[in-house]
Coordinates of C-alpha atoms in Angstrom, one line a residue:
X1 CA -7.3 -13.8 -23.0
X2 CA -6.1 -11.0 -25.1
X3 CA -3.6 -8.6 -23.7
X4 CA -6.0 -5.7 -23.5
X5 CA -8.4 -8.1 -21.5
X6 CA -5.6 -9.4 -19.3
X7 CA -4.5 -5.6 -18.5
X8 CA -8.2 -4.8 -17.6
X9 CA -8.6 -8.0 -15.5
X10 CA -5.4 -7.2 -13.4
X11 CA -6.5 -3.7 -13.0
X12 CA -9.7 -4.8 -11.6
X13 CA -8.0 -7.2 -9.2
X14 CA -5.5 -4.8 -8.1
X15 CA -8.1 -2.0 -7.3
X16 CA -10.5 -4.3 -5.7
X17 CA -7.7 -5.5 -3.1
X18 CA -6.6 -1.9 -2.5
X19 CA -10.2 -0.7 -1.8
X20 CA -10.7 -3.3 0.7
X21 CA -7.3 -2.7 2.1
X22 CA -8.5 0.8 2.7
X23 CA -11.6 -0.2 4.4
X24 CA -9.6 -2.6 6.8
X25 CA -7.3 0.3 7.7
X26 CA -9.8 2.9 8.5
X27 CA -12.2 0.3 10.3
X28 CA -9.3 0.3 12.7
X29 CA -9.5 4.0 13.2
X30 CA -13.2 3.9 13.8
X31 CA -12.8 1.3 16.3
X32 CA -10.2 3.1 18.5
X33 CA -12.8 4.6 20.8
X34 CA -14.5 1.0 20.9
X35 CA -11.0 -0.5 21.9
X36 CA -10.7 1.7 24.8
X37 CA -14.2 0.7 26.1
X38 CA -13.5 -3.0 25.5
X39 CA -9.9 -3.2 26.6
X40 CA -8.7 -1.3 29.8
X41 CA -6.1 1.0 27.9
X42 CA -4.7 4.3 28.2
X43 CA -4.4 6.9 25.4
X44 CA -0.5 6.2 25.0
X45 CA -1.5 2.7 24.6
X46 CA -4.1 3.5 22.2
X47 CA -1.5 5.3 20.3
X48 CA 0.3 2.1 19.5
X49 CA -2.3 0.7 17.2
X50 CA -1.0 2.6 14.1
X51 CA 2.8 2.1 14.8
X52 CA 2.5 -1.6 15.4
X53 CA 0.9 -2.1 12.2
X54 CA 3.7 0.3 10.4
X55 CA 6.2 -2.1 11.6
X56 CA 4.7 -5.1 9.9
X57 CA 4.0 -3.2 6.7
X58 CA 7.5 -1.6 6.5
X59 CA 9.1 -5.2 7.0
X60 CA 7.2 -6.5 4.0
X61 CA 8.1 -3.6 2.1
X62 CA 11.8 -3.9 2.7
X63 CA 11.8 -7.7 2.1
X64 CA 9.5 -7.9 -0.9
X65 CA 9.5 -4.5 -2.6
X66 CA 13.2 -4.5 -3.0
X67 CA 13.2 -7.8 -4.6
X68 CA 10.3 -7.0 -7.2
X69 CA 12.6 -7.9 -9.9
X70 CA 13.9 -11.4 -8.6
X71 CA 10.4 -13.0 -7.4
X72 CA 7.5 -14.4 -8.9
X73 CA 5.2 -11.3 -8.4
X74 CA 2.0 -13.1 -9.0
X75 CA 2.7 -15.9 -6.6
X76 CA 3.4 -13.5 -3.8
X77 CA 0.4 -11.5 -4.4
X78 CA -1.8 -14.5 -4.2
X79 CA 0.2 -15.6 -0.8
X80 CA -0.5 -11.9 0.3
X81 CA -4.3 -12.1 -0.2
X82 CA -4.4 -15.3 1.4
X83 CA -2.6 -14.4 4.5
X84 CA -4.5 -11.2 4.7
X85 CA -7.8 -13.0 4.9
X86 CA -6.4 -15.2 7.7
X87 CA -5.1 -12.2 9.8
X88 CA -8.3 -10.2 9.5
X89 CA -10.1 -13.2 10.9
X90 CA -7.7 -13.3 13.9
X91 CA -8.2 -9.5 14.5
X92 CA -11.8 -10.4 15.1
X93 CA -11.0 -13.1 17.6
X94 CA -8.5 -11.2 19.7
X95 CA -9.3 -11.7 23.5
X96 CA -6.9 -9.1 24.7
X97 CA -5.5 -5.8 23.6
X98 CA -1.7 -7.2 23.4
X99 CA -2.9 -10.0 21.1
X100 CA -4.9 -7.3 19.1
X101 CA -1.9 -5.4 18.6
X102 CA 0.2 -8.5 17.5
X103 CA -2.6 -9.5 15.1
X104 CA -2.5 -5.8 13.8
X105 CA 1.2 -6.3 13.0
X106 CA 0.6 -9.7 11.1
X107 CA -2.3 -8.2 9.2
X108 CA -0.2 -5.3 8.2
X109 CA 2.8 -7.4 7.1
X110 CA 0.4 -9.6 5.0
X111 CA -1.0 -6.5 3.4
X112 CA 2.2 -5.1 2.9
X113 CA 3.6 -7.8 0.5
X114 CA 0.7 -7.1 -2.0
X115 CA 1.4 -3.2 -1.5
X116 CA 5.0 -3.4 -2.3
X117 CA 4.3 -5.1 -5.6
X118 CA 1.0 -3.9 -6.9
X119 CA 2.4 -0.4 -8.1
X120 CA 5.1 -2.3 -10.0
X121 CA 2.3 -4.2 -12.0
X122 CA 0.4 -1.0 -12.7
X123 CA 3.4 0.9 -13.7
X124 CA 4.4 -1.7 -16.4
X125 CA 0.8 -2.2 -17.6
X126 CA 0.4 1.4 -18.2
X127 CA 3.9 3.0 -18.9
X128 CA 2.3 6.1 -20.7
X129 CA -0.1 7.2 -18.1
X130 CA 1.6 6.2 -14.6
X131 CA 0.8 9.5 -13.0
X132 CA -3.0 9.3 -13.5
X133 CA -3.4 5.6 -13.1
X134 CA -1.5 5.5 -9.6
X135 CA -3.5 8.6 -8.7
X136 CA -6.5 6.5 -9.5
X137 CA -5.2 3.6 -7.7
X138 CA -5.0 5.7 -4.4
X139 CA -8.4 7.1 -5.1
X140 CA -9.8 3.6 -5.0
X141 CA -8.2 2.9 -1.9
X142 CA -10.1 6.0 -0.5
X143 CA -13.3 4.6 -1.6
X144 CA -12.9 1.6 0.5
X145 CA -11.2 3.8 3.4
X146 CA -14.4 5.9 3.3
X147 CA -16.6 2.8 3.6
X148 CA -14.6 1.2 6.3
X149 CA -15.8 3.5 9.4
X150 CA -19.4 3.3 7.9
X151 CA -19.2 -0.7 7.9
X152 CA -18.3 -0.2 11.5
X153 CA -21.2 2.0 12.3
X154 CA -23.6 -0.4 10.4
X155 CA -22.3 -3.5 12.1
X156 CA -22.3 -2.3 15.6
X157 CA -26.2 -1.3 15.1
X158 CA -26.9 -4.9 15.5
X159 CA -23.7 -7.0 16.2
X160 CA -20.3 -7.0 17.9
X161 CA -17.3 -4.9 16.6
X162 CA -15.6 -8.4 15.6
X163 CA -18.1 -8.9 12.9
X164 CA -16.5 -6.0 11.0
X165 CA -13.6 -8.3 10.4
X166 CA -15.5 -11.1 9.4
X167 CA -17.1 -9.1 6.7
X168 CA -13.9 -7.8 5.5
X169 CA -12.2 -11.2 5.3
X170 CA -15.2 -12.8 3.3
X171 CA -15.0 -9.6 1.0
X172 CA -11.3 -10.6 0.0
X173 CA -12.2 -14.3 -1.1
X174 CA -13.4 -13.3 -4.7
X175 CA -10.1 -11.2 -4.9
X176 CA -7.9 -14.4 -4.2
X177 CA -9.9 -16.6 -6.6
X178 CA -9.8 -13.8 -9.4
X179 CA -6.1 -13.5 -8.9
X180 CA -5.4 -17.3 -8.8
X181 CA -6.8 -17.5 -12.4
X182 CA -4.8 -14.6 -14.0
X183 CA -1.7 -15.1 -15.9
X184 CA 1.6 -13.0 -15.2
X185 CA 1.9 -10.0 -17.4
X186 CA 4.8 -10.2 -19.7
X187 CA 5.6 -6.6 -19.2
X188 CA 7.0 -7.3 -15.6
X189 CA 10.0 -8.8 -17.1
X190 CA 11.3 -5.3 -17.3
X191 CA 10.9 -4.7 -13.6
X192 CA 14.4 -4.3 -11.6
X193 CA 15.2 -5.1 -7.9
X194 CA 16.8 -2.8 -5.6
X195 CA 20.7 -3.5 -4.8
X196 CA 22.9 -1.5 -2.3
X197 CA 24.3 0.5 -5.2
X198 CA 20.9 1.4 -6.5
X199 CA 19.9 2.8 -3.1
X200 CA 22.9 5.4 -3.4
X201 CA 22.0 6.0 -7.0
X202 CA 17.9 6.5 -6.3
X203 CA 18.5 8.7 -3.1
X204 CA 21.0 11.0 -5.3
X205 CA 18.0 11.6 -7.5
X206 CA 16.3 15.2 -6.5
X207 CA 12.8 13.8 -7.1
X208 CA 13.4 10.7 -5.2
X209 CA 14.9 12.1 -2.0
X210 CA 12.5 15.1 -2.1
X211 CA 9.7 12.4 -2.4
X212 CA 11.0 10.8 0.8
X213 CA 11.6 13.8 2.9
X214 CA 8.2 15.3 2.2
X215 CA 6.2 11.8 2.6
X216 CA 7.6 11.7 6.2
X217 CA 5.4 14.8 7.1
X218 CA 2.5 13.7 4.7
X219 CA 2.6 10.3 6.4
X220 CA 2.7 12.0 10.1
X221 CA -0.4 14.1 9.2
X222 CA -2.5 11.2 7.7
X223 CA -1.7 8.9 10.4
X224 CA -2.8 11.3 13.0
X225 CA -6.2 11.8 11.4
X226 CA -6.7 8.0 10.9
X227 CA -5.9 6.9 14.4
X228 CA -7.2 10.1 16.4
X229 CA -10.1 12.0 14.6
X230 CA -12.8 9.9 15.9
X231 CA -11.5 10.1 19.4
X232 CA -10.8 13.9 19.1
X233 CA -14.4 14.4 17.7
X234 CA -16.2 12.6 20.7
X235 CA -15.3 15.7 22.8
X236 CA -16.9 18.0 20.2
X237 CA -20.1 16.3 18.7
X238 CA -22.5 13.7 19.6
X239 CA -21.4 10.1 19.5
X240 CA -23.2 9.4 16.1
X241 CA -21.6 12.8 14.5
X242 CA -18.2 11.9 16.0
X243 CA -18.2 8.3 14.4
X244 CA -18.8 10.0 10.9
X245 CA -16.1 12.4 11.2
X246 CA -13.6 10.0 9.8
X247 CA -15.9 9.1 7.1
X248 CA -16.3 12.7 6.2
X249 CA -12.4 13.2 6.2
X250 CA -11.9 10.1 4.0
X251 CA -15.0 10.7 1.6
X252 CA -12.9 13.9 0.6
X253 CA -10.1 11.7 -0.5
X254 CA -12.2 10.2 -3.6
X255 CA -12.9 13.5 -5.4
X256 CA -9.5 14.8 -4.1
X257 CA -7.5 12.1 -5.6
X258 CA -9.6 12.2 -8.6
X259 CA -8.7 15.5 -9.1
X260 CA -5.1 14.9 -8.7
X261 CA -5.0 12.3 -11.1
X262 CA -5.6 15.1 -13.8
X263 CA -3.6 17.8 -12.2
X264 CA -0.5 15.6 -11.8
X265 CA -0.4 15.3 -15.6
X266 CA -0.9 19.2 -16.2
X267 CA 1.2 21.0 -13.6
X268 CA 4.8 20.6 -12.1
X269 CA 4.9 18.3 -9.0
X270 CA 6.8 21.0 -7.3
X271 CA 4.0 23.6 -7.8
X272 CA 1.3 21.4 -6.6
X273 CA 3.0 20.7 -3.3
X274 CA 3.7 24.2 -2.5
X275 CA 0.0 25.2 -3.3
X276 CA -1.4 22.3 -1.3
X277 CA 0.8 22.8 1.4
X278 CA -0.1 26.5 2.1
X279 CA -3.9 25.4 1.8
X280 CA -3.5 22.9 4.4
X281 CA -1.7 25.1 6.8
X282 CA -4.6 27.6 6.8
X283 CA -7.4 24.6 7.0
X284 CA -5.5 23.0 9.9
X285 CA -5.2 26.3 12.0
X286 CA -8.8 27.3 11.2
X287 CA -10.1 23.7 11.8
X288 CA -8.1 22.9 14.9
X289 CA -8.1 26.3 16.7
X290 CA -11.2 28.4 15.7
X291 CA -14.0 26.2 14.2
X292 CA -16.7 24.2 15.7
X293 CA -19.9 22.5 14.6
X294 CA -20.8 22.4 10.9
X295 CA -17.9 24.7 10.0
X296 CA -15.3 22.1 11.5
X297 CA -17.0 19.4 9.6
X298 CA -16.7 21.5 6.4
X299 CA -13.1 22.0 7.2
X300 CA -12.4 18.5 7.8
X301 CA -13.7 17.7 4.3
X302 CA -11.6 20.5 2.7
X303 CA -8.5 19.1 4.6
X304 CA -9.1 15.7 3.5
X305 CA -9.5 16.8 -0.2
X306 CA -6.2 18.5 -0.4
X307 CA -4.1 16.1 1.9
X308 CA -5.5 13.2 -0.3
X309 CA -3.3 14.4 -3.2
X310 CA -0.1 14.7 -1.7
X311 CA 0.8 10.8 -1.5
X312 CA 0.0 10.1 -5.1
X313 CA 1.8 13.2 -6.3
X314 CA 4.9 12.6 -4.5
X315 CA 4.9 8.9 -5.4
X316 CA 4.3 9.7 -9.2
X317 CA 7.1 12.3 -9.1
X318 CA 9.6 9.7 -7.9
X319 CA 8.5 7.0 -10.0
X320 CA 8.6 9.3 -13.2
X321 CA 12.2 10.1 -12.4
X322 CA 13.1 6.2 -12.7
X323 CA 10.3 4.3 -13.9
X324 CA 12.3 1.0 -14.3
X325 CA 12.7 1.2 -10.6
X326 CA 8.9 1.3 -9.8
X327 CA 9.2 -1.4 -6.9
X328 CA 12.2 0.0 -5.2
X329 CA 10.9 3.7 -5.4
X330 CA 7.6 2.4 -4.3
X331 CA 9.4 1.1 -1.2
X332 CA 11.1 4.2 -0.4
X333 CA 8.1 6.1 -0.6
X334 CA 6.3 3.7 1.6
X335 CA 8.9 3.5 4.1
X336 CA 9.3 7.3 4.2
X337 CA 5.5 7.6 4.9
X338 CA 5.3 4.8 7.4
X339 CA 8.1 6.6 9.3
X340 CA 5.4 9.2 10.0
X341 CA 2.8 6.7 10.6
X342 CA 5.2 5.1 13.4
X343 CA 6.2 8.4 15.2
X344 CA 3.2 10.6 14.9
X345 CA 0.2 8.8 16.3
X346 CA 2.4 7.6 19.3
X347 CA 3.5 11.1 19.8
X348 CA 0.0 12.5 19.9
X349 CA -1.2 9.7 22.4
X350 CA 1.7 10.8 24.8
X351 CA 0.9 14.4 24.6
X352 CA -2.8 13.7 24.8
X353 CA -2.3 11.8 28.0
X354 CA -0.2 14.7 29.6
X355 CA -2.4 17.5 28.3
X356 CA -5.5 17.2 26.1
X357 CA -6.3 15.7 22.6
X358 CA -7.2 19.0 21.5
X359 CA -3.7 20.3 22.3
X360 CA -2.1 17.2 21.0
X361 CA -4.0 17.6 17.7
X362 CA -2.5 21.2 17.1
X363 CA 0.7 19.3 16.2
X364 CA -1.0 18.9 12.5
X365 CA -0.4 22.7 12.0
X366 CA 3.2 22.4 12.7
X367 CA 3.5 19.3 10.2
X368 CA 1.8 21.0 7.7
X369 CA 4.1 24.4 8.1
X370 CA 7.2 22.1 8.0
X371 CA 5.7 20.6 4.5
X372 CA 5.5 23.8 3.1
X373 CA 8.9 24.8 4.0
X374 CA 10.2 21.5 2.5
X375 CA 8.2 22.0 -0.8
X376 CA 9.3 25.6 -1.3
X377 CA 13.1 24.4 -0.8
X378 CA 12.6 21.8 -3.3
X379 CA 10.8 24.1 -5.8
X380 CA 13.5 26.8 -5.7
X381 CA 16.4 24.3 -5.3
X382 CA 16.9 20.9 -6.9
X383 CA 13.7 20.6 -8.7
X384 CA 13.6 24.1 -10.2
X385 CA 13.9 22.7 -13.6
X386 CA 11.3 20.0 -13.2
X387 CA 8.6 19.5 -15.9
X388 CA 5.1 18.2 -15.6
X389 CA 4.8 14.5 -16.8
X390 CA 3.8 14.1 -20.5
X391 CA 0.1 13.2 -21.0
X392 CA -0.6 10.1 -22.7

């Protein structure tokens, strides 16, 4: 196989897995109201779904992402896909809510192995267009994520919610076969692992510590919508419309991330962060305080469009500052974002149980406002001299 054909094949496999990963994660969000009906649980307990998955994902990131330069990346990608297939099947067989949470943790760990390494491969395959390719990578995740809740809706017309996980597991089998047959890219020889001294060096880099701080808030906002949007919408719309709100939100990620794949190569990262943050504060306030009916659905799409660009923009900012440490920067970015995933959904669950889900969701406005403050501080401070990435 020629070098160009090999690069294309790797790209297809990596993108295919991340698309199915998106569907798996967002099927979970769409099933949260179903879990409340199937298992006798409170809102606080429902709020544990995302944090439990976060623990497994972060653990995999810390173990494998930091060792990206020492391990056989292809071998562990294969192991990850195989383990994900098995764990997804277990999710569909969960007899109790406790075991469901355990299997969410196992699934997240399995997937986390792949996600701790895939950006390293893409970064070395496309050294001259990292920002754009990594944004497209996250856009493909959004395509799968949009389909996840729709898959739940279609499956539950005729079958149990458990069939959703059977379909997703089967979809991963061709990815496993294709990955098994690929040769390891030679460019991965340049990848470096993360040592303790490297952590200190990387976290002194303004683009990297700025990325990490901002991603805690981005992860918080995303995880609240992923976990709670359908549940929140149940009190505002009919059941059918409520089930579609998460798909509306996630559908906006596709054009949003496509747009940001170009914007990230044309404008300074800090400028994008400030502009997007301001739009989100206004849109969040309008949606969660004033809007109703079709206007609320339109604002949900707007929020999804703009919030979708934050993670790829921030991780591109970090990687561009230290491209030889793609794997370690990916770890720092994901651990930061997953910190938000761990804290925010559970916090909303506790507030919702004490008050109402509407009151709890207003936390999003505060999170967006905090992101704006951070973005402005970075723009005027350590990132004042930052330039946009060079176009390929």
